[in-house]
XYZ file of C-alpha atoms in Angstrom:
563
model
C -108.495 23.086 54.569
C -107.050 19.805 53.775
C -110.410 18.273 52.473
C -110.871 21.296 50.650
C -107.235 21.035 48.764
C -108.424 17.004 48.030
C -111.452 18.212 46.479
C -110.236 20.407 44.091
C -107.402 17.800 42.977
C -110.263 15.043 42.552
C -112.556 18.110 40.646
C -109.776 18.676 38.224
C -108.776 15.374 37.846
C -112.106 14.505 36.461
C -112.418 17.811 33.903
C -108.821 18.641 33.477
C -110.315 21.107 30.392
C -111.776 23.428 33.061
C -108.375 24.010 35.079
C -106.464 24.416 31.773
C -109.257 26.924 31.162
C -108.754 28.340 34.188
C -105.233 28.088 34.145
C -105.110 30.331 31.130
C -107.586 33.076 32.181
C -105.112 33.519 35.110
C -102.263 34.345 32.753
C -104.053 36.657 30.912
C -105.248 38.616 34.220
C -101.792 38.498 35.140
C -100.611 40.034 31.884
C -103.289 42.811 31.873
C -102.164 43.910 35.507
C -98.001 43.983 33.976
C -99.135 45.737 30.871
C -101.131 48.433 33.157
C -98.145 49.160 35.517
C -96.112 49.955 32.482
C -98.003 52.482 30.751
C -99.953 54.167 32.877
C -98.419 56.491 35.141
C -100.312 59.459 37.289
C -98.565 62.609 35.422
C -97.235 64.513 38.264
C -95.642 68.413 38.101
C -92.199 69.026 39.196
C -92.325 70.352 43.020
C -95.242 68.654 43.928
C -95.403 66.672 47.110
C -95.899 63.418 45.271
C -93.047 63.962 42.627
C -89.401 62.526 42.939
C -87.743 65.486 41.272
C -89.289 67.304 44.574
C -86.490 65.352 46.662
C -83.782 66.268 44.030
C -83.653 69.486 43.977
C -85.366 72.803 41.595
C -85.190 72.440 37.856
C -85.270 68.508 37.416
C -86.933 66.977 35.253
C -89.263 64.300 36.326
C -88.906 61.003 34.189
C -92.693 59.191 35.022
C -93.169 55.606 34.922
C -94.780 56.192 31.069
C -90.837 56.835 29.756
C -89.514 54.315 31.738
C -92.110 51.581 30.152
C -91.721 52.815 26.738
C -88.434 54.315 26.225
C -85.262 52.737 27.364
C -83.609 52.383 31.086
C -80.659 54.740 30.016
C -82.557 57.358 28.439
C -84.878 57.370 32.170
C -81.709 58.069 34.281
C -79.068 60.166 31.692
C -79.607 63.656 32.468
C -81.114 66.013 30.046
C -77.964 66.871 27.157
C -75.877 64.099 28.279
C -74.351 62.168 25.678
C -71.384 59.747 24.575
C -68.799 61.842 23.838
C -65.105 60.516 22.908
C -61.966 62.701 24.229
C -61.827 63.745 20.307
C -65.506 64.661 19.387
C -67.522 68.175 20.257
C -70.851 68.354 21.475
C -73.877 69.852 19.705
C -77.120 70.468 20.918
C -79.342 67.626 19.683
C -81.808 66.943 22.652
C -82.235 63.011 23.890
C -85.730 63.002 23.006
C -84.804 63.550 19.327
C -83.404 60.080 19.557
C -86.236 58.374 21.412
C -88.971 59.528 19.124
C -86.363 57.752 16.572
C -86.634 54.860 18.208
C -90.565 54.777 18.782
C -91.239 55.144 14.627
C -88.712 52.720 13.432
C -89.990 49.254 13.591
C -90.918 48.168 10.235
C -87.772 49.928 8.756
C -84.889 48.128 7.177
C -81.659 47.505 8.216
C -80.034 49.960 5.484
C -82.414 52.412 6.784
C -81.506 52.055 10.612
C -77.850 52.722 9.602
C -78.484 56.204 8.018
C -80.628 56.862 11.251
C -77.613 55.969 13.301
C -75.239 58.144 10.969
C -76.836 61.127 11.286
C -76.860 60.808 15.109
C -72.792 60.601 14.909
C -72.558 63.529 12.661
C -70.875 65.473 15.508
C -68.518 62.607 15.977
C -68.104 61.555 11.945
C -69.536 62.047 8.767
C -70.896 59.139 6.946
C -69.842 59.878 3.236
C -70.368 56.347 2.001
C -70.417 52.658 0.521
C -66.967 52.119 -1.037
C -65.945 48.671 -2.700
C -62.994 47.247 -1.415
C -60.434 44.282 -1.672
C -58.002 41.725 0.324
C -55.241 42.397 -2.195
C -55.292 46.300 -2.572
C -57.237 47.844 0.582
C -59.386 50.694 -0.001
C -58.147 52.258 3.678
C -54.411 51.365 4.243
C -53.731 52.348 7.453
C -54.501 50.660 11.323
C -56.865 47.699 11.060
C -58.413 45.383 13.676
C -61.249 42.904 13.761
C -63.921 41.695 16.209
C -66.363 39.373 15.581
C -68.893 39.902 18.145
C -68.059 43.556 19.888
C -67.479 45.891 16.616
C -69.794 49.264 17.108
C -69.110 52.311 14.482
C -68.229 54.234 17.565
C -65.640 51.631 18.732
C -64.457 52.010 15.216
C -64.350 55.554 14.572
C -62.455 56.222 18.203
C -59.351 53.432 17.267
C -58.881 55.304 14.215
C -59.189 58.641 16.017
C -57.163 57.819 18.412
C -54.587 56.832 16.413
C -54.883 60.222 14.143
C -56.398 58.596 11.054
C -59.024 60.558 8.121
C -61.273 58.064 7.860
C -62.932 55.180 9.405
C -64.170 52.124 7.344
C -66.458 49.049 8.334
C -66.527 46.027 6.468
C -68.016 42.781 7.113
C -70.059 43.577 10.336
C -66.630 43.143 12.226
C -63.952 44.733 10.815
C -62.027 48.050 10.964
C -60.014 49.791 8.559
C -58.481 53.467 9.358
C -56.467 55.207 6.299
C -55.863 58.991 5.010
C -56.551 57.991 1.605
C -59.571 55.959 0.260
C -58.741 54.565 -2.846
C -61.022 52.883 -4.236
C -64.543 53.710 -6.254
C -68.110 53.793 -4.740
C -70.283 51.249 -4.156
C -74.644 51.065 -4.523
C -75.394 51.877 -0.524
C -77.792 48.767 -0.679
C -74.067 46.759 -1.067
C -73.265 48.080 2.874
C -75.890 45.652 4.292
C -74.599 44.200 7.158
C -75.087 44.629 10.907
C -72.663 45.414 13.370
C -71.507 42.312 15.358
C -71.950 44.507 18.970
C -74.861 46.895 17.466
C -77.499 45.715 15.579
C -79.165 49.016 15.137
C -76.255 50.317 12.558
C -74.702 48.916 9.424
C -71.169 48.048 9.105
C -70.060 47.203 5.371
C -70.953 44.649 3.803
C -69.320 41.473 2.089
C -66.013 43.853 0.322
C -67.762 46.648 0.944
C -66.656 49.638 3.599
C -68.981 51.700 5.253
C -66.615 54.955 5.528
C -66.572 57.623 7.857
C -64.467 61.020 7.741
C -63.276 61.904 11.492
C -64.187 65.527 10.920
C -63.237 67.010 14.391
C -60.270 64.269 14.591
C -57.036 66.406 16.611
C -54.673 68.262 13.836
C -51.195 67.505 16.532
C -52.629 63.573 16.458
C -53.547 63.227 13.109
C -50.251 64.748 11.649
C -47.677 63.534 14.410
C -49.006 61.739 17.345
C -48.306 58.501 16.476
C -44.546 58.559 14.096
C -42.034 55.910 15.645
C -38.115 56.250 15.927
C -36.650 53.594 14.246
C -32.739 54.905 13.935
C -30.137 56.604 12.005
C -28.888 54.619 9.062
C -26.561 54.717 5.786
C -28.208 55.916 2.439
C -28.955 52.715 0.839
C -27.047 52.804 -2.715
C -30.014 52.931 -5.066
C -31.914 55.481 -2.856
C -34.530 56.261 -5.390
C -35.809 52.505 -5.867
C -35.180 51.719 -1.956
C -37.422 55.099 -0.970
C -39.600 56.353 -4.423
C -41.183 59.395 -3.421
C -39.494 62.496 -2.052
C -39.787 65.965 -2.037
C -37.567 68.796 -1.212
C -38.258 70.589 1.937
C -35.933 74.174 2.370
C -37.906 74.518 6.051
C -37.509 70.842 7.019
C -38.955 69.333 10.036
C -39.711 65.975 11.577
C -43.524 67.038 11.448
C -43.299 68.145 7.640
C -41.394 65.036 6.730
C -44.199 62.831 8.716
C -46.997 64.166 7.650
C -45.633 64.326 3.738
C -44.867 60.233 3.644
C -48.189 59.854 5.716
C -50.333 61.410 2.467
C -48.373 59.665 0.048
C -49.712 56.498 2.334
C -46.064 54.928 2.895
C -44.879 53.720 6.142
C -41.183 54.807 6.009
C -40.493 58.578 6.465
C -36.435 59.436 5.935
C -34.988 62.710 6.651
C -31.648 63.421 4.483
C -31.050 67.352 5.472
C -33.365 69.438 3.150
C -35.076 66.340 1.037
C -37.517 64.056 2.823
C -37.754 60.610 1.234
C -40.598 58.181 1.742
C -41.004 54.287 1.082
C -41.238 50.653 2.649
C -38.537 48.276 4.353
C -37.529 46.210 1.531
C -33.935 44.225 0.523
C -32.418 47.799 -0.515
C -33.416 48.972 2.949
C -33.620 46.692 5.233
C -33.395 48.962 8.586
C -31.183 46.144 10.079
C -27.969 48.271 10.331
C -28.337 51.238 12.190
C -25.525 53.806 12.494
C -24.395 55.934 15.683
C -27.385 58.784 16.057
C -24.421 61.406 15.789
C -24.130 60.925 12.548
C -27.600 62.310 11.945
C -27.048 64.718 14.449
C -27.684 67.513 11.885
C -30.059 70.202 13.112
C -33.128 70.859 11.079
C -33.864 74.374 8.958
C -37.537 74.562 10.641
C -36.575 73.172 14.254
C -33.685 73.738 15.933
C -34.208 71.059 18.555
C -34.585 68.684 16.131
C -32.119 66.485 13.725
C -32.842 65.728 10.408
C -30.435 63.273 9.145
C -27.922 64.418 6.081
C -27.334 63.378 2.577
C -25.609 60.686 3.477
C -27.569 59.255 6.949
C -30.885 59.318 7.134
C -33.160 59.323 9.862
C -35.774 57.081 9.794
C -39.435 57.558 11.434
C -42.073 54.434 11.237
C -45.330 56.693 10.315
C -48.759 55.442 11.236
C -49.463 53.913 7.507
C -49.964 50.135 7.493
C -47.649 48.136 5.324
C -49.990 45.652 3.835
C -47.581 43.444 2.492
C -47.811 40.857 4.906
C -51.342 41.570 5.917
C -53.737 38.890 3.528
C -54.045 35.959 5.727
C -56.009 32.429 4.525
C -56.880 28.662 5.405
C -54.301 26.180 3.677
C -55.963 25.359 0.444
C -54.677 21.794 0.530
C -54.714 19.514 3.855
C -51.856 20.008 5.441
C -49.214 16.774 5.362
C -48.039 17.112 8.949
C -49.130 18.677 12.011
C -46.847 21.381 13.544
C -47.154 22.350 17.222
C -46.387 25.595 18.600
C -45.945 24.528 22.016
C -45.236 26.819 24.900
C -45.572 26.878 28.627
C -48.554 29.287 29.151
C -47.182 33.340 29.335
C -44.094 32.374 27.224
C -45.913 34.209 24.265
C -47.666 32.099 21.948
C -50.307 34.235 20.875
C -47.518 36.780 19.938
C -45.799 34.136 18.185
C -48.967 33.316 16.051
C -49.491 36.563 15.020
C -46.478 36.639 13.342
C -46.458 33.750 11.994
C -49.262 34.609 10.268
C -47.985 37.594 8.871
C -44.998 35.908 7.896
C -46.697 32.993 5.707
C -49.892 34.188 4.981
C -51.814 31.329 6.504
C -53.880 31.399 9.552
C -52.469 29.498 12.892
C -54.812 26.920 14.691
C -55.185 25.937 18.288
C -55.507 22.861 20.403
C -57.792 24.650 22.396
C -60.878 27.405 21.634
C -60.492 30.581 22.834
C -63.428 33.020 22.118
C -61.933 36.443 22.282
C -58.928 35.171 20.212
C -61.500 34.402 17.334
C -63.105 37.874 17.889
C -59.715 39.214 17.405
C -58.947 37.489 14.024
C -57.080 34.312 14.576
C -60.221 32.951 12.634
C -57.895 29.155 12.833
C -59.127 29.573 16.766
C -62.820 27.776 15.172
C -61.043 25.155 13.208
C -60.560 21.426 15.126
C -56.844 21.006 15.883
C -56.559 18.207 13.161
C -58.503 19.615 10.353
C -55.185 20.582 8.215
C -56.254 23.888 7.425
C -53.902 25.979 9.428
C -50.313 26.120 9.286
C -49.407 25.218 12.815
C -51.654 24.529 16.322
C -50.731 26.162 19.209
C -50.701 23.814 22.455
C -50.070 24.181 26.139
C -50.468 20.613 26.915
C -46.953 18.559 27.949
C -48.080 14.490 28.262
C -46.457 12.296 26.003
C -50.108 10.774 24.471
C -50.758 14.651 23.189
C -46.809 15.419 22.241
C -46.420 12.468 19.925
C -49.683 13.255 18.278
C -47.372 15.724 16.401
C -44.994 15.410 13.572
C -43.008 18.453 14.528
C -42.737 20.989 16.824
C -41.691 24.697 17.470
C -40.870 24.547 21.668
C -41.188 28.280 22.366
C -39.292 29.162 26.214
C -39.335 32.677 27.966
C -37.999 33.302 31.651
C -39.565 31.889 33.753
C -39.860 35.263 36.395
C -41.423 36.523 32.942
C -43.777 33.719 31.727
C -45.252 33.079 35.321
C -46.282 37.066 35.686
C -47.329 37.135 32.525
C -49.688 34.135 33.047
C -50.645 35.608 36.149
C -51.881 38.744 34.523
C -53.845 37.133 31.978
C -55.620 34.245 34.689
C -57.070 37.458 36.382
C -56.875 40.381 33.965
C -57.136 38.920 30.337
C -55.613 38.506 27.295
C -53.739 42.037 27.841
C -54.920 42.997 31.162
C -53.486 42.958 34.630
C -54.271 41.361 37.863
C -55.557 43.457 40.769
C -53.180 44.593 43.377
C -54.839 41.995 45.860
C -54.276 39.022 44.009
C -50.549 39.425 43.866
C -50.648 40.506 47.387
C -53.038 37.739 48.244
C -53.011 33.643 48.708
C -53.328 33.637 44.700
C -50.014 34.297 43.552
C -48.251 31.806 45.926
C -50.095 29.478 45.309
C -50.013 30.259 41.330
C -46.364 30.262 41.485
C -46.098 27.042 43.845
C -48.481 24.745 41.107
C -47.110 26.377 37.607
C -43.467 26.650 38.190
C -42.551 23.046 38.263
C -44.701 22.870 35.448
C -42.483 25.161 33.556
C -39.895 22.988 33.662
C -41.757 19.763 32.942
C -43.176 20.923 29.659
C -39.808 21.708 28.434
C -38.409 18.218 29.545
C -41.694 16.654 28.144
C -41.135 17.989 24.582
C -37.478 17.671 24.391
C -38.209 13.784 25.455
C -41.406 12.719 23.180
C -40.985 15.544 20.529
C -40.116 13.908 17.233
C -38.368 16.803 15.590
C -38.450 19.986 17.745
C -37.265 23.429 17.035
C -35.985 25.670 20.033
C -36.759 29.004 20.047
C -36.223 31.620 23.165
C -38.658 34.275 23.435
C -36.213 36.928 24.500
C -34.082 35.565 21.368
C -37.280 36.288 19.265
C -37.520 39.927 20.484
C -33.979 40.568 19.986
C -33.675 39.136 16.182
C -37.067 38.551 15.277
C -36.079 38.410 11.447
C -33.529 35.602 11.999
C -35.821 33.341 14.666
C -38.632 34.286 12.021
C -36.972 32.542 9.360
C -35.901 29.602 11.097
C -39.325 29.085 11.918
C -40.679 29.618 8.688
C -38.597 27.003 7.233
C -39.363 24.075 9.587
C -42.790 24.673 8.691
C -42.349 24.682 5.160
C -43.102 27.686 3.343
C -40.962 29.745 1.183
C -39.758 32.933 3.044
C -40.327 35.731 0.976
C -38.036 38.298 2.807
C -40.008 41.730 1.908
C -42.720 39.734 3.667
C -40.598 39.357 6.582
C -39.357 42.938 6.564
C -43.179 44.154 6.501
C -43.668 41.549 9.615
C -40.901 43.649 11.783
C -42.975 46.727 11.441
C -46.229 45.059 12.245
C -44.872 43.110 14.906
C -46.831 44.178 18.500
C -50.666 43.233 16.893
C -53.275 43.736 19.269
C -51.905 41.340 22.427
C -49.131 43.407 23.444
C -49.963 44.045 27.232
C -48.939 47.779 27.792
C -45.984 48.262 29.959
C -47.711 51.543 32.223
C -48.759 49.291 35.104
C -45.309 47.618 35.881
C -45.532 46.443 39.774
C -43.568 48.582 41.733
C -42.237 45.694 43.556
C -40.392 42.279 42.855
C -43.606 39.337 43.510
C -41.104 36.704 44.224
C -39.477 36.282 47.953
C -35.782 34.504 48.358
C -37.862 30.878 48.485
C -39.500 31.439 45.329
C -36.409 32.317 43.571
C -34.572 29.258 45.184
C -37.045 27.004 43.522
C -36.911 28.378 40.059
C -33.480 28.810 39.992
C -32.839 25.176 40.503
C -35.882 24.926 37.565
C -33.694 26.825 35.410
C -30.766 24.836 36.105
C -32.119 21.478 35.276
C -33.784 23.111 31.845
C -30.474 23.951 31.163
C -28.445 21.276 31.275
C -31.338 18.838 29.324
C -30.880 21.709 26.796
C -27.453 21.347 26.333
C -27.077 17.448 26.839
C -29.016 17.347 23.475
C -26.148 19.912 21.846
C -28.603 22.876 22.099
C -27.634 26.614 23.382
C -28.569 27.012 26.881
C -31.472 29.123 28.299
C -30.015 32.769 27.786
C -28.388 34.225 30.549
C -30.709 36.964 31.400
C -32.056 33.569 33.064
C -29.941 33.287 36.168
C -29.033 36.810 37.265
C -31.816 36.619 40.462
């Protein structure tokens, strides 16, 4: 066999043309026998011996190997009627195969065309009633918005706004979603709307200024018109009431609802009962929503809802509704290189991405990083892209702590959180994500001693580090940032240089969570850290402290110690 194997190689050798020849007819038999066991399949009848529906029971429907080569995996093993539904949608009758044969004709059409194809398909869940222009200054949909740059569907779109009670759904730029309950603006040519959709390709999503808008037909009535109002207090009627909150309307049978859904049309994000008269309009100078009153002095029963107060003439009560205030929302690159480079330096969990968000808000400019974090960009920090010494961006977040990387900066904004806080925090997003959670076994697990036992000494050292080789630092507690975020939001405004505009900063408190607040449902039910832990940290805390204070700074809060 050996001789024979040396023959061949010496054969070819000599006429390598022939085994190339060879070589290729191979292939080609091989692709033949591929292409046969896709499309070719023995039909066989349900209930017959050699059928699999036969094991499955009466009144299956058998799906032969001929729709598993040509149509799609999913559409082989959903059952006949079954369809992606969202909690807020009804079901009609359309059959699957309607959908495949869609599929099977479509090749040579065009993208604009493919879109309308996957319209009519969500006319259960939406109707498609347009290309509408729109712009960064004056947004055609003024509600909810998000962005992501490689995930967006329509679907994904029209449930957020659903979800969230909105009219209408709007796509714009392949990755972006606007919700509203107004659309104010004019149409658009449909050929405008010509842009894929960053997670479906089949679909269109906007274009460049141009929304691709939905109406959420079978949206809930209760969520559209009340789900979603937040309590923000009782305060005093602010002296030039009409300027402070323009539109109102008097309302004999008041209610919260009434109130809500009234400032909701008129698309402003303040609703403020006064007895009979419901007055709408945005947080502004005149009404700043920083003073709030004792609730009892609201405590006036409404004419509709007896269970309910509805403020008086003279204290109102104030509901956040789900409008957007898009005062603060236009965000840009620098358009001159920046003259220093800011850090926003925290320990990791302390809340920097939190703290970039609203900087951005607050100055209009986007934040950069030291780092590049993928589903950050997807999200909208579009700085995330940018090198960390380009001079585009306002600031650059940074985790690191060595002196080399610290006095690469000209000035600083040191951003501390509890440490208890920061390390679970960290925790959760190391094994569930941005604003996930980590499993039950990992905190009961090796991982979160040995998490806690590496990063808490770190916490410490990364203060020390930029208190030591920071050139001109700013403090700023996280909890301290939560409590007053108007105040801390000003201070750090200033260090970096751009004027505060304070209705800016008033629209930042009501946009304030973004889309990285990790929801507070899944709370452990238990306290992670055992007596040694909290030994070590404690002393951690200590030592922070006191460098804190040795350089005539406030101490770490006190919400610190109690352990």
């Amino acid at each position: 066999m050996a001789k024979l194997l040396l023959k061949l190689q010496r054969y070819f050798r000599r006429k390598p043309v022939r085994f190339f020849t060879l070589l290729a007819l191979y292939l080609a038999a091989g692709s033949l026998v591929f292409l046969h066991s896709g499309f070719s399949g023995e039909p066989t009848v349900p209930g017959s011996p050699r059928s699999p529906a036969a094991a499955e029971g009466p009144g299956l429907p058998y799906l032969g190997v001929m729709q598993l080569g040509r149509g799609s995996k999913a559409a082989a093993t959903m059952p006949a009627g079954a369809r992606r539904h969202g909690p807020w949608f009804k079901s009609t009758s359309k059959e699957p195969s309607e959908r495949g044969k869609s599929r099977d004709n479509g090749g040579a059409r065009s993208r604009a065309l493919r879109g309308r194809s996957g319209r009519e398909k969500e006319e259960d869940r939406a109707r498609y009633i347009g290309c509408y222009e729109d712009n960064t200054r004056q947004r055609t949909l003024r509600g909810m918005s998000f962005f992501d740059y490689k995930k967006m569907t329509v679907f994904r779109c029209q449930d957020n706004c659903a979800e969230r009670g909105y009219l209408y759904a709007g796509l714009e730029f392949g990755a972006e979603c606007y919700c509203g309950h107004k659309i104010q603006a004019s149409n658009a040519s449909e050929s405008e709307c010509n842009m894929e959709c960053k997670g479906e390709r089949s679909n269109t999503c906007g274009g460049i200024n141009r929304l691709s808008i939905y109406r959420l037909e079978l949206a809930q009535e209760s969520a559209r018109r009340y789900g979603s109002a937040i309590f923000r207090g009782c305060f005093r009627r602010p002296e030039n009431v009409s300027i402070a909150l323009p539109a109102s309307q008097l309302m004999l049978n008041m209610s919260v609802d009434k109130c809500v859904d009234f400032c909701t049309e008129k698309e402003f994000p303040l609703a403020a009962l006064a007895g009979t008269t419901c007055r709408c309009g945005f947080p502004s100078t005149l009404f700043p929503l920083h003073e709030r009153e004792d609730e009892q002095l609201c405590a006036h029963k409404c004419a509709a809802e007896e269970f309910e107060s509805c403020g008086s003439a003279e204290f109102l009560l104030v509901y956040q509704t789900q409008v957007q205030d898009n005062r603060c929302m236009d965000r840009r690159f620098l358009p001159s290189r920046a003259k220093q480079l800011v850090a926003l330096a925290s320990f990791p969990g302390a809340g920097n991405t939190w703290a970039r968000h609203l900087i951005e808000l607050a100055t209009g400019f986007y934040t950069g990083s030291y780092y590049f974090d993928g589903s950050l960009y997807n999200k909208g920090f579009k700085g995330e892209r940018d090198h960390w010494r380009s001079g585009r961006t306002i600031c650059i977040k940074t985790h690191e702590s060595g002196q080399k990387e610290i006095e690469s900066f000209d000035s600083a904004i040191l951003l501390i959180r509890n440490p208890y806080k920061a390390l679970m925090a960290e925790f959760n997003r190391k094994y569930g994500g941005h604003i996930g959670f980590a499993a039950h076994a990992h905190w009961k697990g090796k991982e979160w001693p040995e998490f806690v036992a590496n990063y808490a000494p770190w916490w410490a050292t990364h203060t020390l580090d930029w208190l030591r080789y920071g050139k001109k630092v700013l403090v700023v507690h996280f909890e301290d940032l939560k409590r007053d975020l108007f105040a801390q939001l000003q201070r750090m405004v200033a260090l970096l240089g751009v004027p505060a505009c304070e209705d800016r900063l008033l629209c930042v408190e009501g946009q304030k969570d973004g889309n990285f607040k990790r929801s507070g449902l899944r709370k452990l039910e238990y306290d992670p850290y055992t007596a040694e832990m909290r030994k070590v940290i404690s002393g951690y805390i200590r030592t922070v402290d006191a460098a804190l204070k040795l350089r005539n700074l406030s101490g770490v809060p006190e919400d610190y110690f109690p352990r």
